[in-house]
Short mmCIF file of C-alpha atoms in Angstrom, two decimals:
data_model
loop_
_atom_site.label_atom_id
_atom_site.label_comp_id
_atom_site.label_asym_id
_atom_site.label_seq_id
_atom_site.Cartn_x
_atom_site.Cartn_y
_atom_site.Cartn_z
CA MET H 82 263.13 20.13 0.01
CA PHE H 83 259.73 18.21 -1.03
CA VAL H 84 259.48 16.94 -4.30
CA SER H 85 256.09 15.74 -5.87
CA LEU H 86 256.13 13.28 -8.68
CA GLN H 87 253.28 11.92 -11.07
CA PHE H 88 252.53 8.13 -12.01
CA LYS H 89 249.61 6.16 -13.29
CA LEU H 90 248.24 3.30 -11.98
CA GLU H 91 246.93 -0.06 -13.57
CA LEU H 92 243.98 -1.92 -11.89
CA LYS H 93 241.67 -4.61 -12.40
CA LYS H 94 238.13 -4.14 -12.99
CA GLU H 95 236.79 -5.09 -9.66
CA ASP H 96 239.64 -3.46 -7.85
CA LYS H 97 239.07 -0.35 -9.39
CA GLU H 98 235.38 -0.11 -8.42
CA LYS H 99 236.65 -0.95 -4.69
CA LEU H 100 238.93 2.08 -5.33
CA ILE H 101 236.40 4.50 -6.70
CA LYS H 102 233.88 3.41 -3.86
CA LEU H 103 237.11 4.22 -1.29
CA MET H 104 237.64 7.75 -3.46
CA ARG H 105 233.84 8.58 -2.74
CA LYS H 106 233.91 8.04 0.93
CA GLN H 107 237.02 10.05 1.71
CA SER H 108 235.95 13.11 -0.80
CA SER H 109 232.97 13.14 1.29
CA ALA H 110 234.73 13.54 4.77
CA ILE H 111 236.64 16.21 3.15
CA ARG H 112 233.61 18.09 2.51
CA VAL H 113 232.23 17.57 5.97
CA ALA H 114 235.98 18.15 7.58
CA TYR H 115 236.04 21.25 5.53
CA ASN H 116 232.78 22.92 6.48
CA MET H 117 233.14 21.78 10.48
CA LEU H 118 236.73 23.84 10.36
CA LYS H 119 234.89 26.75 8.85
CA GLU H 120 232.22 26.94 11.41
CA LEU H 121 234.38 26.13 14.38
CA GLU H 122 236.93 28.75 13.38
CA LYS H 123 233.93 31.16 13.76
CA GLU H 124 233.43 29.67 17.25
CA LYS H 125 237.20 30.11 17.55
CA THR H 126 237.19 26.31 18.88
CA LYS H 127 240.42 25.14 20.51
CA ASN H 128 241.83 21.89 19.00
CA PRO H 129 239.22 21.72 16.20
CA HIS H 130 241.18 18.45 14.68
CA ALA H 131 239.67 16.46 17.59
CA GLN H 132 236.17 17.24 17.32
CA ILE H 133 236.02 16.80 13.29
CA TYR H 134 237.67 13.37 14.02
CA GLN H 135 235.10 11.94 16.17
CA ARG H 136 232.46 13.37 14.12
CA LEU H 137 234.09 11.73 10.73
CA ARG H 138 234.39 8.69 12.79
CA LYS H 139 230.61 8.69 13.07
CA LEU H 140 229.78 9.36 9.88
CA PHE H 141 232.07 7.37 8.38
CA PRO H 142 232.95 3.93 10.35
CA ASP H 143 234.21 1.73 7.83
CA LEU H 144 236.82 4.55 6.83
CA PRO H 145 240.15 3.76 8.23
CA THR H 146 241.85 5.98 10.85
CA LYS H 147 244.63 7.18 8.95
CA TYR H 148 242.17 8.17 6.08
CA ILE H 149 239.95 10.44 8.40
CA ASP H 150 243.29 12.18 9.67
CA SER H 151 244.51 12.68 5.77
CA ALA H 152 240.92 14.05 5.14
CA ILE H 153 241.09 16.78 7.74
CA TYR H 154 244.70 17.39 6.33
CA LYS H 155 243.39 17.97 2.75
CA ALA H 156 240.49 19.95 4.24
CA LYS H 157 243.02 22.31 5.77
CA GLN H 158 244.70 22.98 2.44
CA HIS H 159 241.47 24.83 1.21
CA PRO H 160 241.08 28.63 1.71
CA ASN H 161 238.44 29.63 4.88
CA ASP H 162 238.02 33.40 3.45
CA LYS H 163 236.29 32.86 0.52
CA PRO H 164 233.64 29.86 -0.75
CA VAL H 165 234.68 26.83 -2.01
CA VAL H 166 233.02 24.74 -4.72
CA PHE H 167 234.15 21.12 -4.85
CA GLY H 168 234.47 19.71 -8.25
CA GLY H 169 235.48 23.28 -9.64
CA LYS H 170 233.43 26.34 -9.74
CA ARG H 171 233.67 27.04 -13.15
CA LEU H 172 232.21 23.41 -14.10
CA PHE H 173 229.69 23.96 -12.05
CA GLU H 174 228.44 27.42 -13.66
CA LYS H 175 228.76 25.84 -16.67
CA LEU H 176 226.34 22.85 -15.42
CA CYS H 177 223.83 25.45 -13.89
CA LYS H 178 223.37 26.69 -17.42
CA ASN H 179 220.14 25.36 -19.02
CA HIS H 180 221.40 25.38 -22.79
CA LEU H 181 223.66 22.64 -22.15
CA THR H 182 222.02 19.41 -23.15
CA GLY H 183 222.77 15.71 -24.34
CA LYS H 184 226.30 14.32 -24.83
CA LEU H 185 228.19 17.71 -23.65
CA ARG H 186 226.07 17.90 -20.47
CA GLU H 187 226.86 14.38 -19.69
CA LYS H 188 230.71 15.07 -20.04
CA LEU H 189 230.90 17.79 -18.63
CA LYS H 190 228.96 16.32 -15.40
CA LYS H 191 231.14 13.40 -15.46
CA GLN H 192 234.59 15.15 -15.23
CA TRP H 193 232.68 17.44 -12.48
CA ARG H 194 231.87 14.39 -10.43
CA GLU H 195 235.53 12.53 -11.09
CA LEU H 196 236.94 16.16 -9.15
CA ARG H 197 234.45 16.42 -6.70
CA GLN H 198 234.37 12.58 -5.76
CA GLY H 199 237.21 10.99 -7.14
CA THR H 200 240.27 12.03 -4.54
CA LEU H 201 242.22 9.62 -2.23
CA ILE H 202 245.09 11.00 -0.08
CA SER H 203 246.97 9.40 2.74
CA ILE H 204 249.72 11.19 4.43
CA GLY H 205 253.11 9.32 5.04
CA SER H 206 254.54 8.41 8.14
CA LYS H 207 258.25 6.77 8.61
CA ALA H 208 257.12 4.72 11.52
CA ASP H 209 254.55 3.03 9.45
CA LYS H 210 257.16 2.13 6.86
CA GLY H 211 256.85 5.37 4.71
CA ASN H 212 252.79 5.19 4.33
CA ARG H 213 250.54 2.72 6.16
CA LEU H 214 247.60 2.69 3.95
CA THR H 215 249.39 3.29 0.46
CA ARG H 216 252.29 1.71 0.39
CA PHE H 217 254.69 1.02 -2.42
CA GLU H 218 255.66 -2.63 -2.81
CA ASP H 219 257.95 -4.61 -5.12
CA LEU H 220 255.52 -7.80 -6.58
CA ASN H 221 257.51 -10.40 -8.76
CA GLY H 222 260.12 -7.43 -9.94
CA GLN H 223 257.44 -4.57 -10.81
CA LEU H 224 256.61 -2.05 -8.68
CA HIS H 225 253.03 -1.76 -7.24
CA LEU H 226 250.74 0.78 -4.93
CA ARG H 227 249.13 -1.57 -2.06
CA ILE H 228 245.99 0.44 -1.16
CA THR H 229 244.01 -0.38 1.94
CA THR H 230 240.37 -0.20 1.51
CA GLY H 231 239.44 -1.57 4.97
CA ASN H 232 240.06 -3.62 7.67
CA ARG H 233 242.77 -5.64 6.53
CA GLU H 234 241.47 -5.59 3.25
CA PHE H 235 244.16 -4.41 0.29
CA ILE H 236 244.07 -4.19 -3.43
CA TYR H 237 247.27 -3.66 -5.68
CA ALA H 238 247.64 -1.39 -8.50
CA LYS H 239 250.76 -1.63 -10.97
CA VAL H 240 252.61 1.53 -11.41
CA LEU H 241 253.07 2.84 -14.94
CA ARG H 242 255.72 5.13 -14.63
CA GLU H 243 259.46 5.47 -16.52
CA PRO H 244 262.17 7.95 -16.11
CA SER H 245 262.01 10.46 -18.47
CA ASN H 246 265.86 10.76 -18.52
CA SER H 247 268.82 10.45 -16.34
CA LYS H 248 268.18 13.28 -14.15
CA ASP H 249 264.38 12.41 -13.78
CA LYS H 250 263.77 12.43 -9.82
CA TRP H 251 261.71 9.28 -10.14
CA LEU H 252 265.20 7.49 -10.24
CA THR H 253 266.02 9.03 -6.84
CA PHE H 254 262.68 7.81 -5.47
CA MET H 255 262.96 4.42 -6.58
CA THR H 256 266.63 4.51 -5.28
CA MET H 257 265.23 5.82 -1.81
CA LEU H 258 262.81 2.73 -1.69
CA LEU H 259 264.78 0.20 -2.63
CA GLU H 260 267.58 1.34 -0.19
CA SER H 261 264.74 1.57 2.69
CA TRP H 262 263.45 -2.03 1.71
CA GLN H 263 266.95 -3.31 1.70
CA THR H 264 267.92 -1.25 5.53
CA LYS H 265 264.75 -1.15 6.97
CA ASN H 266 265.14 2.69 6.94
CA TYR H 267 262.18 4.04 6.22
CA PHE H 268 261.16 7.72 4.96
CA ALA H 269 257.82 9.00 4.99
CA TYR H 270 255.87 10.01 1.64
CA THR H 271 252.49 11.01 0.96
CA VAL H 272 250.65 9.51 -1.66
CA GLU H 273 247.38 11.33 -3.34
CA LEU H 274 245.29 9.74 -5.79
CA LYS H 275 243.15 11.04 -8.30
CA LEU H 276 240.29 9.89 -11.13
CA ARG H 277 240.38 11.42 -14.67
CA ASP H 278 238.91 10.28 -17.33
CA GLY H 279 237.99 6.92 -16.00
CA GLU H 280 241.67 6.34 -15.31
CA VAL H 281 243.55 6.67 -11.80
CA TYR H 282 246.63 9.18 -11.62
CA GLY H 283 248.50 9.40 -8.93
CA SER H 284 251.44 11.74 -7.17
CA VAL H 285 253.83 10.87 -4.55
CA SER H 286 255.36 13.73 -2.26
CA PHE H 287 258.85 13.16 -0.33
CA GLU H 288 261.63 15.04 1.09
CA LEU H 289 264.51 14.98 -0.79
CA PRO H 290 267.71 14.55 1.10
CA THR H 291 270.09 17.21 0.99
CA PRO H 292 273.40 16.47 -0.15
CA LYS H 293 276.39 17.45 1.73
CA VAL H 294 278.25 20.68 0.21
CA LYS H 295 281.23 19.37 -1.60
CA TYR H 296 282.02 22.83 -3.32
CA THR H 297 282.92 25.73 -0.70
CA LYS H 298 284.43 28.82 -0.91
CA GLU H 299 287.76 27.49 0.35
CA ASN H 300 288.84 27.29 -3.38
CA GLY H 301 287.17 30.48 -4.53
CA VAL H 302 283.64 31.46 -5.76
CA ILE H 303 281.84 31.91 -8.81
CA ALA H 304 280.12 35.42 -8.49
CA ILE H 305 277.20 36.49 -10.69
CA ASP H 306 275.82 39.89 -10.60
CA THR H 307 272.51 40.54 -12.24
CA ASN H 308 271.85 43.79 -14.62
CA ALA H 309 268.86 45.25 -16.15
CA SER H 310 270.15 47.59 -18.64
CA PRO H 311 270.92 45.91 -20.55
CA ILE H 312 269.46 42.84 -19.35
CA HIS H 313 272.28 39.97 -18.46
CA LEU H 314 274.24 38.20 -15.95
CA ALA H 315 277.93 39.37 -15.21
CA ILE H 316 279.91 36.12 -14.18
CA ALA H 317 283.45 36.60 -12.34
CA GLU H 318 285.43 33.57 -11.38
CA VAL H 319 287.27 34.79 -8.00
CA SER H 320 290.56 32.77 -6.45
CA LYS H 321 290.70 32.35 -2.49
CA THR H 322 292.95 35.03 -2.70
CA GLY H 323 290.67 37.51 -4.16
CA GLU H 324 292.17 37.59 -7.60
CA LEU H 325 289.81 37.94 -11.28
CA LEU H 326 290.89 34.82 -12.88
CA SER H 327 288.32 34.91 -15.44
CA TYR H 328 284.96 36.47 -16.78
CA GLN H 329 281.91 36.34 -19.16
CA THR H 330 278.56 37.86 -19.70
CA ILE H 331 274.99 36.23 -20.47
CA SER H 332 272.51 38.02 -22.40
CA LEU H 333 269.43 37.40 -21.16
CA HIS H 334 267.30 39.68 -23.35
CA HIS H 335 266.01 36.10 -25.53
CA LEU H 336 263.82 35.89 -22.15
CA LEU H 337 261.78 39.25 -22.42
CA GLY H 338 259.22 38.11 -25.25
CA LEU H 339 258.63 34.42 -23.57
CA SER H 340 255.80 33.12 -21.84
CA GLN H 341 255.91 32.64 -18.23
CA ASN H 342 256.56 28.48 -18.53
CA SER H 343 258.99 28.96 -21.27
CA LYS H 344 260.72 31.72 -19.13
CA ASP H 345 260.66 29.49 -16.32
CA HIS H 346 262.10 26.66 -18.30
CA GLN H 347 264.92 28.53 -19.87
CA GLU H 348 265.86 29.63 -16.26
CA TRP H 349 266.22 26.38 -15.11
CA ILE H 350 268.37 25.43 -18.06
CA LEU H 351 270.50 28.38 -16.87
CA ALA H 352 270.79 27.47 -13.23
CA HIS H 353 271.90 24.25 -14.10
CA GLN H 354 274.73 25.66 -16.67
CA LEU H 355 275.86 27.80 -13.86
CA LEU H 356 276.15 25.28 -11.33
CA ASP H 357 277.54 22.88 -13.89
CA LEU H 358 280.33 25.77 -14.44
CA ALA H 359 281.03 26.09 -10.50
CA ILE H 360 281.36 22.32 -10.24
CA GLU H 361 283.51 22.39 -13.06
CA LYS H 362 285.94 25.09 -11.81
CA GLY H 363 285.45 23.69 -8.10
CA LYS H 364 284.37 26.53 -6.42
CA ALA H 365 281.01 28.17 -4.41
CA ILE H 366 278.63 30.43 -5.71
CA ALA H 367 278.55 34.09 -4.58
CA ILE H 368 275.19 36.00 -5.53
CA GLU H 369 273.54 39.40 -4.35
CA ASN H 370 270.96 39.18 -1.41
CA LEU H 371 268.13 40.70 -3.18
CA LYS H 372 265.27 40.96 -0.68
CA LYS H 373 265.48 44.73 -0.23
CA LEU H 374 265.78 45.50 -3.74
CA LYS H 375 264.96 48.96 -4.52
CA LYS H 376 261.68 49.31 -6.82
CA VAL H 377 261.06 51.72 -9.48
CA LYS H 378 257.61 53.88 -9.15
CA ARG H 379 255.32 54.21 -11.80
CA GLY H 380 255.49 57.96 -13.52
CA ASP H 381 259.57 58.10 -12.80
CA GLY H 382 260.37 58.41 -16.61
CA LYS H 383 261.76 55.07 -16.54
CA ALA H 384 259.12 53.11 -18.63
CA LYS H 385 261.58 50.92 -20.49
CA LEU H 386 263.38 49.85 -17.25
CA ARG H 387 260.06 49.13 -15.43
CA LYS H 388 258.65 47.34 -18.47
CA ARG H 389 262.20 45.46 -18.35
CA LEU H 390 261.82 44.71 -14.72
CA HIS H 391 258.11 43.79 -15.20
CA GLN H 392 259.08 40.98 -17.77
CA TRP H 393 262.05 39.25 -16.08
CA ASN H 394 262.38 39.02 -12.45
CA ALA H 395 265.81 38.50 -10.80
CA LYS H 396 264.58 37.13 -7.56
CA LYS H 397 263.39 34.06 -9.47
CA LEU H 398 266.17 33.18 -11.53
CA LEU H 399 268.27 33.59 -7.98
CA GLN H 400 265.86 31.25 -6.04
CA LYS H 401 265.96 28.64 -8.78
CA LEU H 402 269.75 29.02 -8.60
CA LYS H 403 269.58 28.48 -4.84
CA ARG H 404 267.52 25.29 -5.13
CA VAL H 405 270.11 23.73 -8.01
CA ALA H 406 272.94 24.40 -5.73
CA MET H 407 271.20 22.34 -2.99
CA LEU H 408 270.56 19.44 -5.11
CA LYS H 409 274.34 19.41 -6.30
CA GLY H 410 276.03 20.08 -3.32
CA VAL H 411 277.53 23.57 -3.90
CA GLU H 412 277.58 26.12 -1.48
CA VAL H 413 275.77 29.79 -2.19
CA ILE H 414 276.82 32.70 -0.54
CA GLU H 415 274.61 35.97 -0.14
CA VAL H 416 276.16 39.19 0.51
CA ASN H 417 275.01 42.38 1.09
CA PRO H 418 274.75 44.22 -2.75
CA ALA H 419 275.27 47.65 -1.14
CA TYR H 420 277.63 49.50 -2.79
CA THR H 421 279.02 46.62 -5.03
CA SER H 422 278.33 48.15 -8.51
CA ILE H 423 280.24 51.77 -7.27
CA ILE H 424 282.93 49.93 -5.78
CA GLY H 425 283.31 47.74 -9.27
CA MET H 426 282.75 50.81 -11.43
CA LEU H 427 285.21 53.15 -9.87
CA LYS H 428 287.98 50.90 -8.27
CA TYR H 429 288.28 47.91 -10.26
CA ALA H 430 287.00 48.97 -13.83
CA PRO H 431 289.73 51.33 -14.63
CA GLN H 432 292.36 49.32 -12.74
CA LEU H 433 291.79 45.71 -14.77
CA ASN H 434 290.05 47.39 -17.86
CA ILE H 435 287.04 45.64 -17.74
CA ASP H 436 283.24 46.18 -17.82
CA LYS H 437 281.59 47.88 -14.92
CA ASP H 438 279.04 44.94 -14.42
CA ILE H 439 282.02 42.48 -14.47
CA ALA H 440 283.51 44.94 -12.18
CA GLY H 441 280.43 44.80 -9.89
CA ALA H 442 280.37 40.71 -10.20
CA TYR H 443 283.89 40.53 -8.99
CA VAL H 444 283.58 43.02 -5.88
CA ILE H 445 280.34 40.57 -5.07
CA GLY H 446 282.80 37.49 -4.95
CA ARG H 447 285.59 39.22 -2.98
CA ARG H 448 282.91 40.50 -0.48
CA ALA H 449 281.44 36.66 -0.28
CA LEU H 450 285.34 35.70 0.58
CA GLY H 451 285.24 38.25 3.54
CA PHE H 452 287.63 40.84 1.63
CA LYS H 453 286.79 44.13 2.75
CA GLU H 454 287.50 47.06 0.18
CA ASP H 455 289.64 50.18 1.06
CA MET H 456 289.57 53.22 -1.00
CA PRO H 457 292.67 53.86 -3.13
CA GLU H 458 294.85 56.59 -1.27
CA ASN H 459 295.10 58.92 -4.43
CA TYR H 460 290.66 58.74 -4.74
CA GLU H 461 290.94 60.08 -0.77
CA LYS H 462 293.55 62.66 -1.80
CA LEU H 463 291.00 64.00 -4.14
CA LEU H 464 288.15 64.09 -1.84
CA LYS H 465 290.17 66.35 0.21
CA ASP H 466 291.12 68.62 -2.41
CA LYS H 467 289.01 71.69 -1.90
CA ALA H 468 289.87 73.28 -5.43
CA TYR H 469 288.84 69.87 -6.65
CA LEU H 470 285.56 69.83 -4.93
CA GLU H 471 284.88 73.43 -5.52
CA PHE H 472 285.18 72.36 -9.39
CA ALA H 473 282.76 69.10 -9.16
CA LEU H 474 280.33 71.45 -7.19
CA LYS H 475 280.52 74.02 -10.04
CA ARG H 476 279.81 71.15 -12.69
CA TYR H 477 276.74 70.06 -11.00
CA GLU H 478 275.51 73.98 -10.84
CA GLU H 479 275.94 74.43 -14.60
CA ARG H 480 274.04 70.86 -15.24
CA GLU H 481 271.13 72.21 -12.49
CA LYS H 482 270.94 75.35 -14.66
CA GLU H 483 270.57 73.29 -18.20
CA LEU H 484 268.25 70.72 -16.50
CA ARG H 485 265.82 73.58 -15.40
CA GLU H 486 265.63 75.04 -19.02
CA LEU H 487 265.05 71.63 -20.24
CA ILE H 488 262.10 71.35 -18.13
CA GLU H 489 260.45 74.37 -19.14
CA LYS H 490 260.49 73.87 -22.56
CA GLU H 491 259.64 70.20 -22.41
CA THR H 492 255.97 69.37 -23.28
CA ASN H 493 256.10 65.47 -22.64
CA GLU H 494 254.99 64.73 -19.29
CA TYR H 495 256.90 61.26 -18.83
CA LYS H 496 260.01 63.08 -20.24
CA ARG H 497 259.73 65.66 -18.12
CA ASN H 498 259.48 63.27 -14.91
CA ALA H 499 263.13 61.41 -16.44
CA LEU H 500 264.44 65.36 -16.44
CA GLU H 501 262.79 66.25 -13.21
CA SER H 502 264.27 62.92 -11.56
CA GLU H 503 267.78 63.72 -12.73
CA LEU H 504 267.21 67.13 -11.52
CA LYS H 505 266.99 65.95 -8.15
CA ASN H 506 269.78 63.64 -8.06
CA VAL H 507 271.81 66.64 -9.58
CA GLN H 508 270.46 68.69 -6.32
CA ASN H 509 271.25 65.65 -3.84
CA ALA H 510 274.91 65.35 -5.41
CA LYS H 511 275.40 69.18 -4.70
CA LYS H 512 273.67 69.14 -1.14
CA LEU H 513 276.54 66.11 -0.70
CA LEU H 514 279.60 68.10 -2.23
CA THR H 515 278.40 71.37 -0.14
CA ASN H 516 278.56 69.33 2.96
CA LEU H 517 281.94 67.94 2.66
CA LEU H 518 283.63 71.19 1.65
CA GLN H 519 282.19 72.70 4.86
CA SER H 520 283.56 69.71 6.91
CA LEU H 521 286.75 70.23 5.26
CA GLN H 522 286.81 73.77 6.26
CA SER H 523 285.77 72.88 9.86
CA GLU H 524 288.54 70.21 10.30
CA PRO H 525 291.64 70.76 12.40
CA SER H 526 294.81 70.75 10.49
CA GLY H 527 296.32 67.74 12.37
CA CYS H 528 295.15 64.26 12.11
CA GLU H 529 295.81 63.23 15.72
CA GLY H 530 293.10 63.38 18.59
CA ALA H 531 293.35 65.28 22.23
CA ASP H 532 296.62 63.91 23.81
CA GLY H 533 297.65 62.18 20.66
CA ARG H 534 294.69 59.37 20.91
CA ASN H 535 293.08 58.25 17.64
CA PRO H 536 295.64 58.50 15.07
CA GLU H 537 292.96 57.20 12.52
CA GLN H 538 290.95 60.40 13.21
CA GLY H 539 292.33 61.75 9.55
CA ARG H 540 290.96 59.02 7.73
CA GLY H 541 287.39 58.76 9.90
CA ASN H 542 285.24 60.32 7.11
CA PHE H 543 285.79 57.87 4.50
CA ALA H 544 286.02 54.38 6.60
CA SER H 545 282.30 53.62 6.11
CA SER H 546 280.85 52.14 2.61
CA VAL H 547 279.03 55.69 2.60
CA ALA H 548 282.13 57.12 1.23
CA TRP H 549 282.05 55.41 -2.21
CA GLN H 550 278.61 57.04 -2.61
CA VAL H 551 280.43 60.15 -2.15
CA LEU H 552 283.06 59.44 -4.65
CA LYS H 553 280.55 58.25 -7.27
CA VAL H 554 279.12 61.86 -7.11
CA ALA H 555 282.42 63.66 -6.71
CA PHE H 556 284.20 61.88 -10.05
CA LEU H 557 281.76 60.27 -12.40
CA PHE H 558 279.87 63.61 -13.80
CA PRO H 559 282.53 65.94 -12.79
CA ILE H 560 285.34 64.44 -14.62
CA LEU H 561 283.77 62.06 -17.51
CA GLY H 562 280.69 64.05 -18.03
CA GLN H 563 278.11 61.13 -17.30
CA ILE H 564 276.47 59.86 -14.43
CA LEU H 565 276.73 56.22 -15.49
CA PRO H 566 279.44 56.02 -18.02
CA ARG H 567 280.03 52.33 -19.92
CA ASP H 568 283.58 53.30 -20.28
CA LEU H 569 285.60 54.10 -17.33
CA SER H 570 289.27 53.56 -18.38
CA PRO H 571 289.52 57.35 -18.19
CA LEU H 572 289.88 57.03 -14.45
CA LYS H 573 292.86 55.01 -14.70
CA PRO H 574 295.09 58.02 -14.38
CA VAL H 575 293.09 59.59 -11.38
CA LEU H 576 293.41 55.97 -9.58
CA VAL H 577 296.98 55.30 -10.37
CA GLU H 578 298.64 58.57 -10.36
CA GLY H 579 295.95 60.93 -8.77
CA VAL H 580 296.15 63.10 -12.09
CA TRP H 581 292.94 64.47 -12.78
CA ASP H 582 293.57 67.38 -14.93
CA ARG H 583 294.71 64.71 -17.78
CA VAL H 584 291.02 63.28 -17.71
CA ARG H 585 289.16 66.52 -17.64
CA CYS H 586 291.25 68.13 -20.28
CA SER H 587 290.43 65.31 -22.92
CA ASN H 588 286.68 65.76 -22.23
CA GLY H 589 287.10 69.78 -23.07
CA LEU H 590 286.91 70.95 -19.67
CA VAL H 591 289.74 73.20 -17.61
CA PRO H 592 288.98 74.63 -14.19
CA LEU H 593 289.10 78.34 -13.43
CA GLU H 594 290.53 79.78 -10.32
CA ALA H 595 287.06 80.02 -8.85
CA GLY H 596 286.09 76.57 -9.58
CA GLY H 597 284.28 77.09 -13.18
CA THR H 598 284.76 75.67 -16.38
CA VAL H 599 285.54 77.11 -19.90
CA PRO H 600 286.12 74.77 -23.04
CA ILE H 601 289.29 74.09 -24.51
CA ARG H 602 290.11 76.14 -27.72
CA ASP H 603 292.80 74.72 -30.70
CA PHE H 604 295.11 77.69 -31.26
#
């Protein structure tokens, strides 16, 4: 991982003049290199670097070789697909206006010239003791930057930089410098100097060595599940044997009203807190791989959810988490998030009496440890119960009828979109249950294949993770009356005993012989 650190230089008057003169030369070389790059790109010239280098050597014979290579490197960083105004387009446009006169114009002109002509960059190399032309050295116990101005001519600038706290990366850089001076095992660092308000500021970029991973999944994991409604993190501590040891939730609602900078700052703090927890427990971190996260679309009736997702991006937090974990030597395991929420909701939430989001985090942790989730036996039996499936299908048919009536009466476009979205889900659920019923009717009574082969044939329909999606459709709404209920404890009798009559009766529903329902009445 590359890190860039800022510092300030203190120079003598005559040395500063030499440095400013050197900055002007290389800034001119950068502009020439940029223009040549655009021309050679149009001509589709092979190896443009060599041609640009020869051209710059003729135009700037006094400029050291490494400064020319660095100028070409800097020129390549500017975009070629649009015009570039060196010194800043906004400042240039202000200076073009005739109404600016006097001190204000002179101030803007000075600022524009510093941006246009006040750049010096030197690319580092391990073979050149870190950097040939701008090298950090220790003079009389103080850190200085040795700057090459010509053929064997140097100026020394005192580095003004103090660590802001104990975690400042400047301490890491100084440690690496001291170690390289003692062992003669150097590392490359790139130095770029800028002129601003008459002062010289610099930045040093180097690759931070990645520490060895100390905390792995051998002792278990801290699993993290991101949730948008409500916006929070669900955290589960999972042992190496797959048991749930502890859990907690962290609300992120306070991030929604912050500016981007404040939000980033708070997310960095949170990332460090989560990694400190993992180090304290001696465990790795398990998270979802959100590369293929499904996006919501405008006009789907979920305006509040879209607004919340727009204000907070889970991927950015997880990226910060991975970066901090790399620095602290904590292993990060990314798992496929498919069906983790459904499995947690149906299997572990009722079994352990925990929130569905905590249960989802628990499944993420178990998946990171390599555990596979088998469907509970009583759930599987109900999915093969024709009477129950007819009851579930009838529930969806009734809900479809209700939704159609609501859509006809609804005049608000966005509320109607939400109802239509739910109607589409209900229709998909009906189709899924209908196919399941048809497959049960077409299956042979025996579980063995031809000549007794394939004894697992009877379980084949439920072996894949898609079966959990079928289970969600068949259980949640028909039994609990909600598509995504928060309280899943009523499913415990179904999970443990396979008794679903007790659950549906508590919801005021009993089955008819044909699969329909009637409300329970007190006599």
